[in-house]
XYZ file of C-alpha atoms in Angstrom:
786
model
C 221.308 50.508 -307.249
C 222.345 47.908 -304.748
C 224.392 50.455 -302.878
C 221.498 52.832 -302.891
C 219.147 50.169 -301.473
C 221.680 49.237 -298.846
C 222.074 52.861 -297.890
C 218.347 53.317 -297.616
C 218.004 50.156 -295.472
C 220.842 51.264 -293.259
C 219.321 54.673 -292.877
C 215.968 53.199 -292.001
C 217.528 50.989 -289.343
C 219.298 53.942 -287.825
C 216.070 55.921 -287.876
C 214.164 53.145 -286.103
C 216.967 52.763 -283.583
C 217.022 56.486 -283.012
C 213.226 56.457 -282.558
C 213.435 53.698 -279.932
C 216.250 55.470 -278.153
C 214.317 58.705 -278.134
C 211.145 56.889 -277.008
C 213.036 55.139 -274.263
C 214.518 58.448 -273.234
C 211.134 60.094 -273.126
C 209.649 57.120 -271.246
C 212.599 57.125 -268.888
C 212.126 60.826 -268.340
C 208.445 60.309 -267.622
C 209.211 57.431 -265.276
C 211.893 59.493 -263.549
C 209.438 62.352 -263.174
C 206.835 60.067 -261.650
C 209.434 58.456 -259.373
C 210.459 61.875 -258.112
C 206.798 62.579 -257.290
C 206.319 59.328 -255.376
C 205.944 59.790 -251.615
C 208.800 58.482 -249.454
C 208.285 55.095 -247.848
C 209.752 56.253 -244.545
C 206.176 56.894 -243.442
C 205.575 53.152 -243.379
C 208.432 52.543 -240.960
C 207.395 55.473 -238.787
C 203.715 54.657 -239.082
C 201.756 56.562 -236.413
C 198.090 56.744 -237.375
C 195.440 58.597 -235.413
C 194.743 56.553 -232.265
C 191.655 56.039 -230.138
C 191.367 57.453 -226.629
C 189.879 54.651 -224.538
C 187.924 54.938 -221.295
C 188.084 52.080 -218.762
C 185.703 51.353 -215.888
C 186.729 50.827 -212.263
C 187.613 47.203 -213.087
C 189.922 48.165 -215.954
C 187.537 47.129 -218.754
C 187.107 49.415 -221.797
C 183.606 50.824 -222.206
C 183.855 53.981 -224.355
C 186.237 55.823 -226.676
C 186.918 59.092 -228.498
C 188.254 59.206 -232.045
C 188.022 60.760 -235.464
C 189.035 57.443 -236.942
C 188.361 54.629 -234.540
C 191.614 52.711 -234.730
C 193.370 50.423 -232.245
C 196.780 49.147 -233.358
C 197.395 45.427 -233.071
C 200.496 43.432 -234.113
C 200.115 40.687 -236.695
C 200.940 37.916 -234.239
C 197.898 38.898 -232.129
C 195.546 38.374 -235.075
C 194.236 34.787 -235.458
C 195.777 32.828 -238.306
C 192.371 32.017 -239.823
C 191.690 35.763 -240.087
C 194.915 36.195 -242.109
C 193.693 33.426 -244.353
C 190.160 34.804 -244.651
C 191.403 38.227 -245.801
C 193.860 36.656 -248.243
C 191.207 34.306 -249.636
C 188.724 37.108 -250.234
C 190.997 39.990 -251.208
C 194.248 38.596 -252.638
C 194.699 34.806 -252.811
C 198.138 35.117 -254.495
C 199.402 37.655 -251.928
C 202.509 35.618 -251.049
C 203.298 34.803 -254.731
C 203.068 38.138 -256.613
C 205.178 41.281 -256.383
C 202.414 43.806 -255.767
C 200.631 43.576 -259.119
C 198.790 40.372 -260.007
C 197.553 39.910 -263.617
C 196.347 36.409 -262.749
C 194.237 37.751 -259.895
C 192.811 40.520 -262.064
C 191.800 37.997 -264.752
C 190.238 35.638 -262.189
C 188.274 38.448 -260.507
C 187.003 39.675 -263.890
C 185.857 36.166 -264.839
C 184.137 35.606 -261.431
C 182.306 38.913 -261.558
C 181.112 38.266 -265.136
C 179.797 34.840 -264.163
C 177.708 36.119 -261.234
C 176.987 39.552 -262.728
C 178.049 41.063 -259.411
C 181.074 42.546 -257.701
C 182.114 39.432 -255.789
C 185.886 39.977 -256.109
C 188.185 42.886 -256.798
C 191.323 42.982 -258.877
C 193.416 45.123 -256.555
C 195.993 43.336 -254.444
C 196.367 43.906 -250.702
C 199.469 46.002 -251.414
C 197.566 48.122 -253.928
C 194.747 48.722 -251.439
C 197.259 49.721 -248.775
C 198.980 52.164 -251.147
C 195.638 53.719 -252.087
C 194.508 54.422 -248.525
C 197.917 55.616 -247.331
C 199.112 57.765 -250.210
C 196.350 58.597 -252.669
C 193.011 60.363 -252.820
C 189.931 58.626 -254.276
C 190.300 60.646 -257.497
C 191.051 58.327 -260.433
C 193.292 59.084 -263.431
C 195.735 57.305 -265.715
C 198.636 59.144 -264.109
C 197.541 58.099 -260.637
C 197.254 54.470 -261.727
C 200.800 54.600 -263.051
C 202.098 56.155 -259.817
C 200.211 53.573 -257.796
C 201.796 50.697 -259.731
C 205.308 52.080 -259.225
C 204.684 52.725 -255.529
C 203.314 49.218 -255.044
C 206.477 47.700 -256.509
C 208.627 49.867 -254.226
C 206.593 48.774 -251.174
C 207.002 45.126 -252.158
C 210.740 45.641 -252.670
C 211.340 47.381 -249.326
C 208.930 45.648 -246.932
C 208.393 41.972 -246.065
C 204.998 40.477 -246.818
C 203.995 40.093 -243.154
C 204.714 43.780 -242.505
C 202.537 44.743 -245.468
C 199.736 42.532 -244.154
C 200.071 44.008 -240.655
C 199.831 47.557 -242.048
C 196.784 46.546 -244.061
C 195.017 45.051 -241.027
C 195.596 48.252 -239.030
C 194.753 50.747 -241.771
C 191.815 49.474 -243.812
C 188.238 50.661 -243.132
C 185.653 48.130 -241.907
C 182.598 50.387 -241.594
C 180.757 52.192 -238.771
C 183.781 54.315 -237.953
C 186.082 51.320 -237.384
C 189.547 51.608 -238.913
C 191.686 48.517 -238.489
C 190.798 44.982 -237.525
C 190.881 45.472 -233.729
C 188.394 48.331 -233.868
C 186.275 46.295 -236.296
C 186.149 43.310 -233.932
C 185.032 45.518 -231.064
C 182.571 47.460 -233.207
C 180.758 44.480 -234.681
C 181.178 41.815 -231.995
C 182.256 43.661 -228.842
C 185.271 41.334 -228.735
C 189.025 41.652 -228.937
C 190.320 40.440 -232.293
C 192.171 37.557 -230.648
C 188.829 36.187 -229.382
C 187.056 36.023 -232.757
C 185.832 32.704 -234.101
C 185.987 31.531 -237.713
C 182.483 32.743 -238.618
C 183.176 36.218 -237.231
C 186.536 36.378 -239.000
C 184.881 35.456 -242.307
C 182.297 38.199 -241.890
C 184.958 40.838 -241.186
C 187.022 39.621 -244.120
C 184.093 40.378 -246.394
C 183.751 44.013 -245.313
C 186.715 45.926 -246.895
C 185.314 45.576 -250.417
C 182.132 47.566 -249.471
C 181.869 48.222 -245.705
C 178.448 49.878 -245.767
C 176.836 47.555 -248.303
C 177.918 44.452 -246.367
C 177.317 45.921 -242.898
C 175.778 43.285 -240.595
C 174.179 46.139 -238.655
C 172.453 47.806 -241.601
C 172.128 44.842 -244.005
C 172.275 41.593 -242.003
C 171.025 39.306 -244.779
C 173.488 40.735 -247.297
C 176.264 40.395 -244.704
C 175.267 36.782 -244.094
C 175.641 35.991 -247.810
C 178.984 37.793 -247.882
C 180.179 35.708 -244.930
C 179.184 32.546 -246.802
C 181.212 33.730 -249.829
C 184.272 34.304 -247.622
C 184.013 30.826 -246.119
C 183.687 29.244 -249.559
C 186.767 31.119 -250.789
C 188.687 29.769 -247.787
C 187.619 26.257 -248.764
C 188.679 26.819 -252.377
C 192.094 28.036 -251.219
C 192.330 24.993 -248.900
C 192.662 27.095 -245.775
C 189.729 25.267 -244.147
C 187.672 22.171 -244.892
C 184.116 22.116 -246.171
C 183.033 20.740 -242.793
C 184.603 23.695 -240.968
C 182.880 26.120 -243.335
C 179.525 24.430 -242.793
C 179.945 24.523 -239.010
C 180.819 28.235 -239.147
C 177.799 28.947 -241.323
C 175.494 27.425 -238.716
C 176.747 29.680 -235.901
C 174.192 32.295 -234.710
C 174.434 35.532 -236.646
C 174.390 38.280 -234.029
C 176.223 41.570 -233.691
C 176.626 44.009 -230.829
C 178.051 47.377 -231.762
C 180.771 48.660 -229.486
C 179.336 52.121 -230.072
C 176.659 51.056 -227.606
C 179.381 51.194 -224.970
C 179.038 54.956 -224.958
C 175.312 54.457 -224.366
C 176.069 52.723 -221.079
C 177.038 56.054 -219.544
C 176.780 58.837 -222.147
C 176.518 61.671 -219.624
C 179.514 60.375 -217.684
C 181.503 59.913 -220.903
C 180.747 63.494 -221.930
C 181.672 64.712 -218.424
C 185.069 63.009 -218.783
C 185.544 64.259 -222.360
C 185.074 67.874 -221.309
C 187.735 67.483 -218.625
C 190.180 65.831 -221.042
C 189.743 68.545 -223.658
C 190.276 71.282 -221.069
C 193.398 69.529 -219.786
C 195.051 68.133 -222.928
C 193.285 69.776 -225.860
C 190.951 68.448 -228.519
C 193.658 67.015 -230.771
C 195.113 64.844 -228.007
C 191.678 63.484 -227.079
C 190.841 62.394 -230.631
C 194.265 61.423 -232.000
C 196.796 60.590 -229.268
C 195.429 57.316 -227.896
C 195.061 58.325 -224.246
C 194.188 55.581 -221.783
C 191.737 56.976 -219.235
C 190.944 54.883 -216.163
C 187.703 56.129 -214.624
C 185.770 55.520 -211.421
C 182.522 54.326 -212.973
C 181.083 50.985 -211.908
C 179.104 49.679 -214.870
C 176.750 47.505 -212.825
C 175.849 50.497 -210.665
C 175.560 52.724 -213.738
C 173.244 50.269 -215.456
C 171.058 50.001 -212.348
C 170.819 53.801 -212.003
C 170.032 54.351 -215.689
C 167.407 51.600 -215.777
C 165.735 52.725 -212.547
C 165.491 56.324 -213.731
C 164.306 55.435 -217.229
C 161.659 52.992 -216.001
C 160.567 55.409 -213.309
C 160.121 58.316 -215.710
C 158.190 56.116 -218.102
C 155.806 55.150 -215.315
C 155.386 58.732 -214.124
C 154.027 59.973 -217.427
C 151.881 57.893 -219.741
C 153.619 57.541 -223.048
C 151.840 57.775 -226.386
C 151.677 54.581 -228.386
C 151.273 54.216 -232.134
C 150.025 50.807 -233.289
C 152.240 49.507 -236.089
C 151.590 46.780 -238.642
C 152.489 43.141 -237.958
C 156.141 42.173 -238.346
C 157.186 38.839 -239.808
C 160.069 36.946 -238.247
C 163.442 36.586 -239.892
C 164.458 33.491 -241.844
C 165.628 31.826 -238.635
C 163.321 31.756 -235.629
C 164.714 33.840 -232.735
C 166.466 31.868 -230.025
C 164.555 33.852 -227.348
C 161.324 35.362 -228.714
C 160.371 38.633 -227.005
C 157.621 38.615 -224.398
C 154.408 40.601 -224.615
C 154.993 43.883 -222.806
C 158.758 43.820 -223.425
C 160.352 46.945 -224.882
C 162.768 46.417 -227.781
C 165.198 48.759 -229.503
C 164.202 48.845 -233.186
C 166.714 50.061 -235.775
C 165.580 52.196 -238.702
C 166.798 50.453 -241.875
C 165.155 52.723 -244.421
C 162.749 55.610 -244.955
C 160.816 55.836 -248.237
C 157.977 58.062 -249.395
C 155.457 55.546 -248.096
C 156.932 53.474 -245.274
C 159.379 53.453 -242.395
C 161.433 50.242 -242.462
C 162.441 48.840 -239.076
C 164.255 45.855 -237.637
C 164.160 44.600 -234.040
C 166.401 41.595 -233.545
C 165.374 38.908 -236.026
C 162.085 40.688 -236.809
C 161.657 43.070 -239.711
C 158.760 45.142 -240.963
C 157.558 48.365 -242.525
C 155.280 50.979 -240.969
C 153.072 52.991 -243.356
C 153.753 56.690 -242.858
C 150.017 57.322 -242.836
C 149.963 55.580 -239.441
C 151.983 58.447 -237.999
C 149.621 60.976 -239.560
C 146.660 59.135 -238.092
C 148.306 59.289 -234.664
C 148.867 63.041 -234.946
C 152.586 62.748 -235.678
C 152.871 63.618 -239.379
C 156.452 64.913 -239.084
C 157.830 62.184 -236.817
C 159.473 60.152 -239.596
C 161.293 63.202 -240.985
C 163.612 63.173 -237.954
C 164.707 59.590 -238.577
C 167.409 58.151 -240.806
C 168.944 54.674 -241.252
C 170.794 53.543 -238.156
C 168.601 55.476 -235.676
C 167.003 53.472 -232.892
C 163.502 53.866 -231.479
C 161.819 51.923 -228.644
C 158.877 49.665 -229.437
C 156.734 47.597 -227.090
C 155.512 44.105 -227.970
C 151.700 44.062 -227.758
C 150.933 40.719 -229.427
C 152.900 37.612 -230.388
C 152.213 34.330 -232.130
C 154.406 31.612 -233.568
C 156.300 33.598 -236.180
C 155.317 37.238 -235.860
C 154.928 40.033 -233.383
C 152.854 43.197 -233.326
C 154.447 46.199 -231.699
C 153.569 49.725 -230.578
C 155.913 52.667 -230.956
C 156.849 54.166 -227.572
C 157.256 57.943 -227.580
C 159.471 59.448 -224.913
C 158.078 61.297 -221.864
C 158.715 65.010 -221.468
C 159.472 64.674 -217.764
C 163.199 64.662 -216.943
C 165.380 63.395 -214.154
C 168.915 62.749 -212.994
C 170.631 60.131 -210.855
C 174.077 60.289 -209.259
C 175.993 57.750 -207.157
C 179.239 58.331 -205.234
C 181.474 56.294 -202.982
C 181.515 58.692 -199.998
C 184.779 57.267 -198.697
C 186.881 58.680 -201.530
C 184.465 60.736 -203.678
C 184.581 58.376 -206.681
C 181.643 58.817 -209.046
C 180.142 55.358 -209.554
C 177.153 56.272 -211.716
C 175.934 59.400 -213.487
C 172.664 59.731 -215.384
C 172.055 63.274 -216.548
C 168.654 62.825 -218.174
C 166.131 60.507 -219.768
C 167.952 60.243 -223.109
C 171.345 61.656 -224.088
C 170.359 61.631 -227.767
C 167.381 63.834 -226.974
C 169.303 66.225 -224.730
C 172.998 66.315 -223.825
C 172.339 68.721 -220.948
C 173.633 67.020 -217.809
C 171.065 67.577 -215.088
C 173.249 65.799 -212.528
C 176.042 68.376 -212.762
C 174.843 71.395 -214.745
C 171.265 71.974 -213.578
C 170.610 74.188 -210.549
C 167.250 73.442 -208.922
C 165.619 74.110 -205.552
C 166.244 71.098 -203.280
C 163.232 71.684 -201.030
C 163.375 69.798 -197.749
C 166.453 67.890 -198.940
C 168.353 70.995 -197.743
C 167.078 70.676 -194.153
C 169.870 68.313 -192.969
C 172.324 71.209 -193.372
C 170.154 73.312 -191.050
C 169.957 70.502 -188.495
C 173.709 69.811 -188.773
C 174.271 73.455 -187.841
C 171.917 73.105 -184.875
C 173.628 69.954 -183.563
C 177.021 71.577 -184.078
C 175.849 74.528 -181.960
C 174.795 72.298 -179.057
C 171.174 71.444 -179.776
C 170.034 67.823 -179.707
C 167.443 65.616 -181.416
C 165.364 66.040 -178.229
C 165.365 69.861 -178.332
C 161.798 71.191 -178.404
C 160.423 73.675 -180.924
C 156.881 74.924 -181.269
C 155.115 73.955 -184.471
C 152.743 76.907 -184.633
C 151.864 79.666 -187.129
C 154.487 82.307 -187.815
C 154.939 85.158 -190.299
C 157.889 87.255 -191.364
C 157.996 90.589 -193.191
C 159.778 90.451 -196.542
C 160.801 93.249 -198.868
C 160.411 92.494 -202.569
C 161.007 95.286 -205.073
C 160.652 97.916 -202.311
C 157.318 96.484 -201.190
C 156.775 94.794 -197.844
C 155.022 91.414 -197.819
C 154.241 88.915 -195.109
C 155.779 85.501 -195.657
C 153.839 82.812 -193.832
C 155.508 79.401 -194.133
C 153.189 76.414 -193.935
C 153.547 72.686 -193.417
C 152.692 70.351 -196.259
C 149.543 69.066 -194.527
C 148.525 72.588 -193.352
C 148.486 71.298 -189.753
C 150.296 72.423 -186.596
C 151.493 69.950 -183.993
C 152.475 72.175 -181.096
C 155.730 71.309 -179.240
C 157.819 68.763 -181.179
C 161.395 67.514 -180.983
C 163.960 68.284 -183.646
C 163.935 64.564 -184.485
C 160.230 64.770 -185.265
C 160.810 67.974 -187.175
C 163.284 66.323 -189.552
C 161.655 62.894 -189.773
C 158.244 64.384 -190.591
C 159.817 67.231 -192.589
C 157.960 69.938 -190.655
C 158.582 73.274 -192.353
C 157.710 75.532 -189.402
C 160.326 73.851 -187.198
C 163.065 74.307 -189.839
C 162.192 77.992 -190.281
C 162.117 78.701 -186.536
C 165.392 76.817 -186.184
C 167.187 78.975 -188.742
C 165.619 82.074 -187.228
C 167.071 81.176 -183.830
C 170.550 80.295 -185.145
C 170.810 82.891 -187.886
C 171.129 82.360 -191.634
C 174.883 82.910 -191.854
C 175.894 79.851 -189.742
C 173.767 77.655 -192.021
C 175.427 79.098 -195.126
C 178.837 78.529 -193.577
C 177.909 74.922 -192.774
C 176.764 74.360 -196.374
C 180.060 75.758 -197.654
C 182.012 73.397 -195.373
C 180.001 70.532 -196.824
C 180.924 71.497 -200.382
C 177.912 73.520 -201.581
C 179.385 76.107 -203.964
C 176.193 77.454 -205.537
C 174.881 80.867 -204.507
C 172.789 80.678 -201.320
C 170.429 83.572 -200.645
C 170.586 84.823 -197.022
C 166.909 84.373 -196.123
C 164.848 82.198 -193.812
C 163.506 80.382 -196.875
C 166.963 78.824 -197.178
C 165.861 76.338 -194.494
C 163.225 75.056 -196.925
C 165.589 74.743 -199.885
C 164.765 78.029 -201.627
C 168.252 78.438 -203.164
C 169.187 76.441 -206.254
C 171.917 73.787 -206.063
C 173.143 70.878 -208.199
C 172.540 67.190 -207.620
C 176.312 66.593 -207.549
C 176.721 69.125 -204.733
C 173.903 67.605 -202.708
C 174.965 63.980 -203.089
C 178.577 64.831 -202.244
C 177.480 66.768 -199.135
C 175.325 63.877 -197.872
C 178.368 61.640 -198.325
C 180.069 63.601 -195.530
C 177.388 62.465 -193.090
C 178.013 58.863 -194.211
C 181.765 59.010 -193.518
C 181.622 60.588 -190.099
C 182.406 64.123 -191.239
C 185.114 63.517 -193.853
C 184.753 65.184 -197.228
C 186.366 63.812 -200.399
C 186.163 65.911 -203.561
C 184.055 64.105 -206.197
C 186.164 62.795 -209.069
C 185.654 60.724 -212.215
C 189.192 59.830 -213.352
C 191.694 57.696 -211.443
C 194.604 58.042 -213.862
C 195.464 58.999 -217.433
C 198.191 57.305 -219.496
C 199.546 58.176 -222.932
C 199.567 55.647 -225.779
C 202.865 54.193 -224.514
C 201.653 53.673 -220.962
C 203.348 56.673 -219.342
C 201.240 58.133 -216.518
C 200.248 61.716 -217.316
C 197.973 62.306 -214.340
C 196.818 60.333 -211.313
C 194.220 61.135 -208.686
C 194.718 60.309 -205.029
C 191.724 60.921 -202.767
C 192.543 63.013 -199.717
C 189.448 63.145 -197.478
C 189.446 66.021 -195.007
C 187.514 66.319 -191.743
C 185.003 69.161 -192.189
C 182.350 68.150 -189.648
C 182.720 66.766 -186.146
C 182.154 62.968 -186.223
C 179.693 63.280 -183.338
C 177.552 65.755 -185.294
C 177.673 63.599 -188.431
C 176.575 60.501 -186.515
C 173.755 62.161 -184.556
C 172.390 63.653 -187.781
C 172.721 60.281 -189.564
C 170.834 58.591 -186.758
C 167.981 61.103 -187.133
C 167.996 60.599 -190.929
C 167.696 56.868 -190.320
C 164.474 57.801 -188.569
C 163.245 59.339 -191.837
C 163.381 55.805 -193.244
C 162.106 54.150 -190.066
C 159.111 56.412 -189.329
C 159.149 59.440 -191.619
C 158.659 60.565 -195.198
C 161.005 57.887 -196.577
C 159.593 54.880 -194.766
C 159.007 53.019 -198.067
C 162.773 52.407 -198.077
C 162.330 50.061 -195.090
C 161.615 47.380 -197.691
C 165.374 47.138 -198.262
C 165.842 45.863 -194.684
C 169.233 47.455 -194.140
C 170.575 50.548 -192.350
C 169.931 53.556 -194.614
C 169.786 57.255 -193.818
C 167.906 59.490 -196.221
C 165.861 62.623 -196.818
C 163.046 63.551 -199.162
C 162.635 66.930 -200.831
C 159.627 68.494 -202.555
C 159.509 72.134 -203.606
C 156.664 74.609 -203.862
C 153.951 73.379 -206.269
C 156.010 70.166 -206.662
C 158.145 71.531 -209.495
C 161.161 69.589 -208.157
C 161.297 66.366 -206.153
C 164.456 64.870 -204.637
C 165.515 61.858 -202.656
C 169.031 61.276 -201.341
C 169.999 58.243 -199.310
C 173.197 56.648 -198.116
C 174.943 53.722 -196.472
C 178.504 53.833 -195.094
C 179.908 53.033 -198.578
C 177.350 54.452 -201.027
C 175.452 57.701 -201.414
C 172.871 58.126 -204.196
C 170.503 60.891 -205.152
C 167.675 61.306 -207.641
C 166.003 64.471 -208.955
C 162.760 64.592 -210.956
C 161.233 67.593 -212.738
C 160.676 69.422 -216.017
C 163.452 71.385 -217.690
C 161.114 74.355 -217.916
C 159.939 74.680 -214.349
C 156.333 73.621 -213.835
C 154.341 71.469 -211.442
C 154.621 67.706 -211.568
C 151.050 67.511 -210.316
C 148.871 68.867 -207.507
C 149.604 65.896 -205.249
C 153.123 65.039 -206.425
C 155.652 64.391 -203.665
C 159.102 62.935 -203.349
C 157.629 59.889 -201.617
C 155.444 59.174 -204.639
C 157.852 60.011 -207.461
C 161.503 59.899 -206.396
C 161.548 57.300 -203.618
C 160.316 54.367 -205.790
C 163.060 55.088 -208.343
C 165.675 55.131 -205.586
C 164.356 51.851 -204.177
C 164.511 50.165 -207.614
C 168.133 51.253 -207.925
C 169.068 50.127 -204.407
C 167.433 46.733 -204.826
C 169.479 46.078 -207.958
C 172.705 47.425 -206.483
C 172.632 46.287 -202.863
C 171.062 42.877 -203.361
C 173.314 40.294 -201.750
C 175.678 42.909 -200.325
C 176.541 42.515 -196.613
C 174.754 44.796 -194.163
C 176.738 47.876 -193.162
C 176.170 49.767 -189.928
C 177.067 53.350 -189.091
C 179.764 53.262 -186.431
C 179.147 55.190 -183.201
C 182.103 57.573 -182.639
C 183.588 58.491 -179.296
C 181.913 61.406 -177.587
C 178.372 60.196 -178.340
C 176.106 58.996 -175.523
C 173.138 56.618 -176.092
C 170.067 57.267 -173.963
C 166.641 55.660 -174.024
C 164.225 58.521 -174.715
C 160.538 59.037 -175.327
C 159.981 59.669 -179.032
C 157.285 62.299 -178.458
C 158.930 64.334 -175.694
C 162.628 63.530 -175.977
C 162.764 62.893 -172.250
C 164.711 59.949 -170.793
C 162.448 56.968 -170.297
C 162.360 53.273 -169.414
C 162.262 50.160 -171.610
C 158.588 49.576 -170.844
C 157.647 52.912 -172.471
C 155.852 52.065 -175.777
C 157.258 55.280 -177.306
C 160.825 54.590 -176.203
C 163.585 54.886 -178.815
C 167.367 54.763 -178.654
C 168.483 58.382 -178.907
C 172.042 59.653 -179.236
C 173.466 62.826 -177.764
C 176.818 64.500 -178.145
C 178.614 64.220 -174.814
C 177.820 67.276 -172.711
C 174.431 67.865 -174.357
C 172.640 64.793 -173.041
C 169.687 65.459 -170.686
C 170.671 65.304 -167.014
C 168.362 63.231 -164.811
C 166.353 65.226 -162.264
C 167.075 64.221 -158.614
C 164.482 61.581 -157.740
C 162.926 61.916 -154.249
C 162.762 58.844 -152.028
C 159.288 58.014 -150.778
C 158.857 58.716 -147.063
C 155.458 58.018 -145.396
C 153.943 60.812 -143.267
C 153.626 60.390 -139.521
C 149.805 60.090 -139.599
C 149.915 57.583 -142.445
C 149.052 54.056 -141.348
C 151.930 51.686 -142.022
C 151.486 48.136 -143.158
C 152.617 45.265 -140.985
C 155.423 44.315 -143.337
C 158.762 45.166 -141.760
C 160.114 46.879 -144.895
C 159.631 47.204 -148.646
C 161.670 48.461 -151.579
C 161.834 52.180 -152.009
C 159.276 53.487 -154.524
C 160.799 55.742 -157.152
C 158.409 58.394 -158.395
C 159.148 59.957 -161.786
C 158.808 63.730 -161.479
C 155.923 65.160 -163.420
C 156.155 68.066 -165.823
C 153.532 70.680 -166.576
C 150.935 69.140 -168.856
C 150.892 70.165 -172.465
C 148.997 69.078 -175.529
C 150.802 66.300 -177.293
C 151.042 66.455 -181.080
C 148.716 64.011 -182.756
C 150.118 61.384 -185.032
C 149.531 62.239 -188.674
C 150.315 60.516 -191.901
C 153.914 61.433 -192.849
C 154.055 63.750 -195.854
C 157.011 65.334 -197.616
C 157.485 69.044 -197.226
C 156.882 71.844 -199.685
C 157.938 75.470 -199.851
C 155.217 78.097 -199.552
C 156.467 81.580 -200.292
C 154.084 84.502 -200.651
C 154.750 87.575 -202.672
């Protein structure tokens, strides 16, 4: 019996042992299987995430970027120490003590969350979070959890803690398209990570747990509370003192999304993007981290965009919808908005009943029935959280403001600025609002330039030997035209329907007299004018007709502004360009632009024409520009029925042009002119851009002769002539003085007793002719009959 019991006990022990061995074998097999399925860690050593392509302005400052995941790599030693500590305090306080998995941290997080009945802390370590985003999908399963735990232990075994933390900082998502801490700093604070303060670091440290829920852009109050939690955790972990936390809490809570950088020059950014994709391909633009140094000058760009936007708003009355009163935020704004000021309000929510908005520290809700009452029942359906709409402050008291919704005008426009010396694009505004329409009216639109084309006709005339004093008859004229096999009479007219008789070419261009331009092109021929336009860089199709002199053929604003730049530089043309150089992510130059201006117009012709165009500002259709009190040459342009208005002006170092019109061609108004619509916008831009800049004068080239001439006749005159002006002629074309007879008394004429007197010089008379009457300067228009 004893032997039997012993045998049974022995057998049982062997059975248990065999069971454990078999279980261990099965477990080992399972572990081995999972280990074989684990991804290799070589990827961490060769870590090359998708990188951001960054655009820099002409001063080397970043202002826009392209990315699928907005990520900018930064080494750990460039990240402030208090940001290390903030992340560790919030996400994994025992990061430097555990080996990837932290039961103590899990227990503490569970207890904290139960106490506050919220998700204040998570149980995953920094290493676990890194493994999840690098190697696993969001799908959860027991098998994935097991793989994750094994991978975490391998990461901890193979990599030092600081390397793990560096990978985490560069990989984790911080909301609003920002991957990595550098992108997050720029997205939320428009700062480099090294420039963050403690309060900003604490706010960013609170984002990885729930980037959208704690977004300071979408949920500022929730983000503020999350920042306070991060600071308190830093105090608890003894990274900072309570006094430091309190001081950080009191710092102003403001954010400025880096995404707004693209809004500084969205049309220019898109113009550059299209070039980059054509040159390097889409993948390189969004993943390879190109460094693109552009020509844009942000101050000039801002001035152009603001002048155009304000001008278009003034040109067409905008609808306003009165909204309900908004209460201020918990903290009074440091600078309350002024009555009449326009604010950008952010949509924070859209419900069945109200539209929730926030403008700075002010928040409020607009009943949707207000939009119905205003005749805009579908307006709110186009909005979603994060969208921005302009509102104007109409009333303000101590702690609240009342605002009116500003709807956008239908009228469109474009503004373009170049440095004529090298062709660098300094500002590009392709429309009223890029979000409304991405069509770039500065480069893609082809519109009739009206009288803005006339300088090309006059340049041809001066190049062929005519002068500003050449006389043409401003009188009625008609030309037969064949349209669809039918013959019509085309009778060009002046804007004011008046005829002035004999006028000089200077008067013809300054006053924008249509008849003179048409007779000029008739005398020279259309082909020489087309050839001149081609030399000046006009590539658009130009119809061979007399109407070309009045801007009947469509061209782009970029072509026109670039061509005027040739007059500014004394005949040298530089191809317009937007990119100075392109580097790869390692700093190797892939492409570099060197301006090579070429002489395409005789300097004498360019100067004489510029001097006449200065007269447009001094006495002609652009005389409002005299307010700038500096040398400027310019030309207005208004087309038939005022469907397009232009104004292009230049100094020796800047050429800028503005176009105004509707996308679908229609009249801007029965009395609309360039002087009324385009010139004020150009002046607003110039005042902001040229204020304080030294005066620049157009240099007189060799081969140009100055002569004092009568403005009305073009004849040489004397300083005491009230109509005398300084006129310039190309050498060889200047008027030759008529031999002046010396006075000799006749024999029967009684002489005076004086022994002698100075010789009297008599100016020869010319046949009398009716002088043109002075009229109020008006821009030109095209009149074409069918």
